[in-house]
PDB file of C-alpha atoms in Angstrom:
ATOM      1  CA  ALA A   1      38.629 -62.185 -78.352  1.00 49.00           C
ATOM      2  CA  SER A   2      41.608 -63.883 -79.856  1.00 72.00           C
ATOM      3  CA  SER A   3      42.989 -67.313 -79.051  1.00 85.00           C
ATOM      4  CA  ASP A   4      46.348 -69.031 -79.364  1.00 91.00           C
ATOM      5  CA  PRO A   5      46.147 -71.073 -82.597  1.00 91.00           C
ATOM      6  CA  LEU A   6      48.843 -73.540 -81.532  1.00 93.00           C
ATOM      7  CA  ALA A   7      47.108 -74.222 -78.211  1.00 93.00           C
ATOM      8  CA  VAL A   8      43.835 -74.802 -80.048  1.00 92.00           C
ATOM      9  CA  ALA A   9      45.602 -77.124 -82.509  1.00 93.00           C
ATOM     10  CA  ASP A  10      47.140 -79.102 -79.637  1.00 93.00           C
ATOM     11  CA  LYS A  11      43.736 -79.581 -78.014  1.00 91.00           C
ATOM     12  CA  LEU A  12      42.092 -80.543 -81.316  1.00 89.00           C
ATOM     13  CA  ALA A  13      44.847 -83.045 -82.082  1.00 89.00           C
ATOM     14  CA  ALA A  14      44.495 -84.638 -78.640  1.00 88.00           C
ATOM     15  CA  ALA A  15      40.687 -84.736 -78.813  1.00 85.00           C
ATOM     16  CA  SER A  16      40.572 -86.274 -82.272  1.00 83.00           C
ATOM     17  CA  ALA A  17      43.266 -88.895 -81.674  1.00 79.00           C
ATOM     18  CA  GLN A  18      40.547 -91.551 -81.482  1.00 80.00           C
ATOM     19  CA  ALA A  19      38.521 -90.226 -84.423  1.00 77.00           C
ATOM     20  CA  HIS A  20      37.679 -92.746 -87.084  1.00 80.00           C
ATOM     21  CA  LYS A  21      36.473 -90.104 -89.499  1.00 80.00           C
ATOM     22  CA  PRO A  22      38.294 -87.517 -91.595  1.00 79.00           C
ATOM     23  CA  VAL A  23      38.794 -84.219 -89.805  1.00 82.00           C
ATOM     24  CA  PHE A  24      39.093 -80.921 -91.672  1.00 83.00           C
ATOM     25  CA  SER A  25      40.595 -77.738 -90.315  1.00 88.00           C
ATOM     26  CA  CYS A  26      40.754 -74.232 -91.643  1.00 89.00           C
ATOM     27  CA  PHE A  27      42.734 -71.729 -89.598  1.00 89.00           C
ATOM     28  CA  LEU A  28      42.649 -68.275 -91.132  1.00 89.00           C
ATOM     29  CA  GLY A  29      45.538 -65.929 -90.517  1.00 89.00           C
ATOM     30  CA  GLY A  30      48.421 -66.783 -92.842  1.00 88.00           C
ATOM     31  CA  ALA A  31      51.805 -66.829 -91.144  1.00 90.00           C
ATOM     32  CA  SER A  32      50.303 -66.350 -87.675  1.00 90.00           C
ATOM     33  CA  VAL A  33      48.614 -69.781 -87.842  1.00 92.00           C
ATOM     34  CA  ARG A  34      51.298 -71.680 -89.790  1.00 93.00           C
ATOM     35  CA  ALA A  35      52.544 -73.606 -86.735  1.00 94.00           C
ATOM     36  CA  ALA A  36      48.989 -74.636 -85.867  1.00 94.00           C
ATOM     37  CA  ASN A  37      48.383 -75.869 -89.415  1.00 93.00           C
ATOM     38  CA  VAL A  38      51.618 -77.870 -89.343  1.00 94.00           C
ATOM     39  CA  LYS A  39      50.646 -79.425 -85.995  1.00 93.00           C
ATOM     40  CA  LEU A  40      47.224 -80.409 -87.326  1.00 92.00           C
ATOM     41  CA  ALA A  41      48.648 -81.784 -90.583  1.00 91.00           C
ATOM     42  CA  GLU A  42      51.102 -83.908 -88.588  1.00 92.00           C
ATOM     43  CA  SER A  43      48.140 -85.184 -86.562  1.00 89.00           C
ATOM     44  CA  GLY A  44      46.322 -86.352 -89.689  1.00 86.00           C
ATOM     45  CA  PHE A  45      44.003 -83.420 -90.244  1.00 87.00           C
ATOM     46  CA  ALA A  46      43.217 -82.133 -93.697  1.00 87.00           C
ATOM     47  CA  THR A  47      44.415 -78.569 -93.289  1.00 89.00           C
ATOM     48  CA  LEU A  48      42.925 -76.221 -95.836  1.00 89.00           C
ATOM     49  CA  PRO A  49      43.674 -72.552 -96.439  1.00 88.00           C
ATOM     50  CA  TYR A  50      40.124 -71.284 -97.040  1.00 90.00           C
ATOM     51  CA  PRO A  51      36.657 -72.224 -95.730  1.00 90.00           C
ATOM     52  CA  ASP A  52      35.276 -72.772 -99.234  1.00 93.00           C
ATOM     53  CA  THR A  53      38.079 -75.249 -99.945  1.00 90.00           C
ATOM     54  CA  ALA A  54      37.175 -77.146 -96.782  1.00 88.00           C
ATOM     55  CA  VAL A  55      33.526 -77.252 -97.813  1.00 91.00           C
ATOM     56  CA  ARG A  56      34.450 -78.556-101.273  1.00 92.00           C
ATOM     57  CA  GLY A  57      36.626 -81.245 -99.684  1.00 88.00           C
ATOM     58  CA  PHE A  58      33.829 -82.307 -97.362  1.00 89.00           C
ATOM     59  CA  ARG A  59      31.375 -82.362-100.266  1.00 94.00           C
ATOM     60  CA  SER A  60      33.731 -84.567-102.283  1.00 93.00           C
ATOM     61  CA  LEU A  61      33.875 -87.089 -99.442  1.00 91.00           C
ATOM     62  CA  TRP A  62      30.090 -86.999 -99.107  1.00 93.00           C
ATOM     63  CA  VAL A  63      29.592 -87.594-102.846  1.00 97.00           C
ATOM     64  CA  TYR A  64      32.109 -90.446-102.764  1.00 96.00           C
ATOM     65  CA  ALA A  65      30.317 -92.082 -99.819  1.00 94.00           C
ATOM     66  CA  SER A  66      26.949 -91.650-101.533  1.00 96.00           C
ATOM     67  CA  ASN A  67      28.282 -93.232-104.703  1.00 96.00           C
ATOM     68  CA  LEU A  68      29.661 -96.192-102.750  1.00 96.00           C
ATOM     69  CA  LYS A  69      26.326 -96.630-100.993  1.00 95.00           C
ATOM     70  CA  ALA A  70      24.494 -96.599-104.330  1.00 95.00           C
ATOM     71  CA  LEU A  71      26.829 -99.266-105.703  1.00 95.00           C
ATOM     72  CA  TYR A  72      26.047-101.619-102.827  1.00 91.00           C
ATOM     73  CA  GLU A  73      22.263-101.172-103.019  1.00 83.00           C
TER      74      GLU A  73
END
């Protein structure tokens, strides 16, 4: 089953409006998901083109947080 990427992006943007954490998104589909990616980027999401890029971004934030924690210990 297929879904409407822009409708999904609208719901994600509304649901995460109160988020106090970084939110990553990775919509696959090139031009067919461009509007959804723009909507999410305007809503403060990190929009990434590939899943492995999203994982690397998340890992970078995790390493940064771990380093900060180690500094304060």
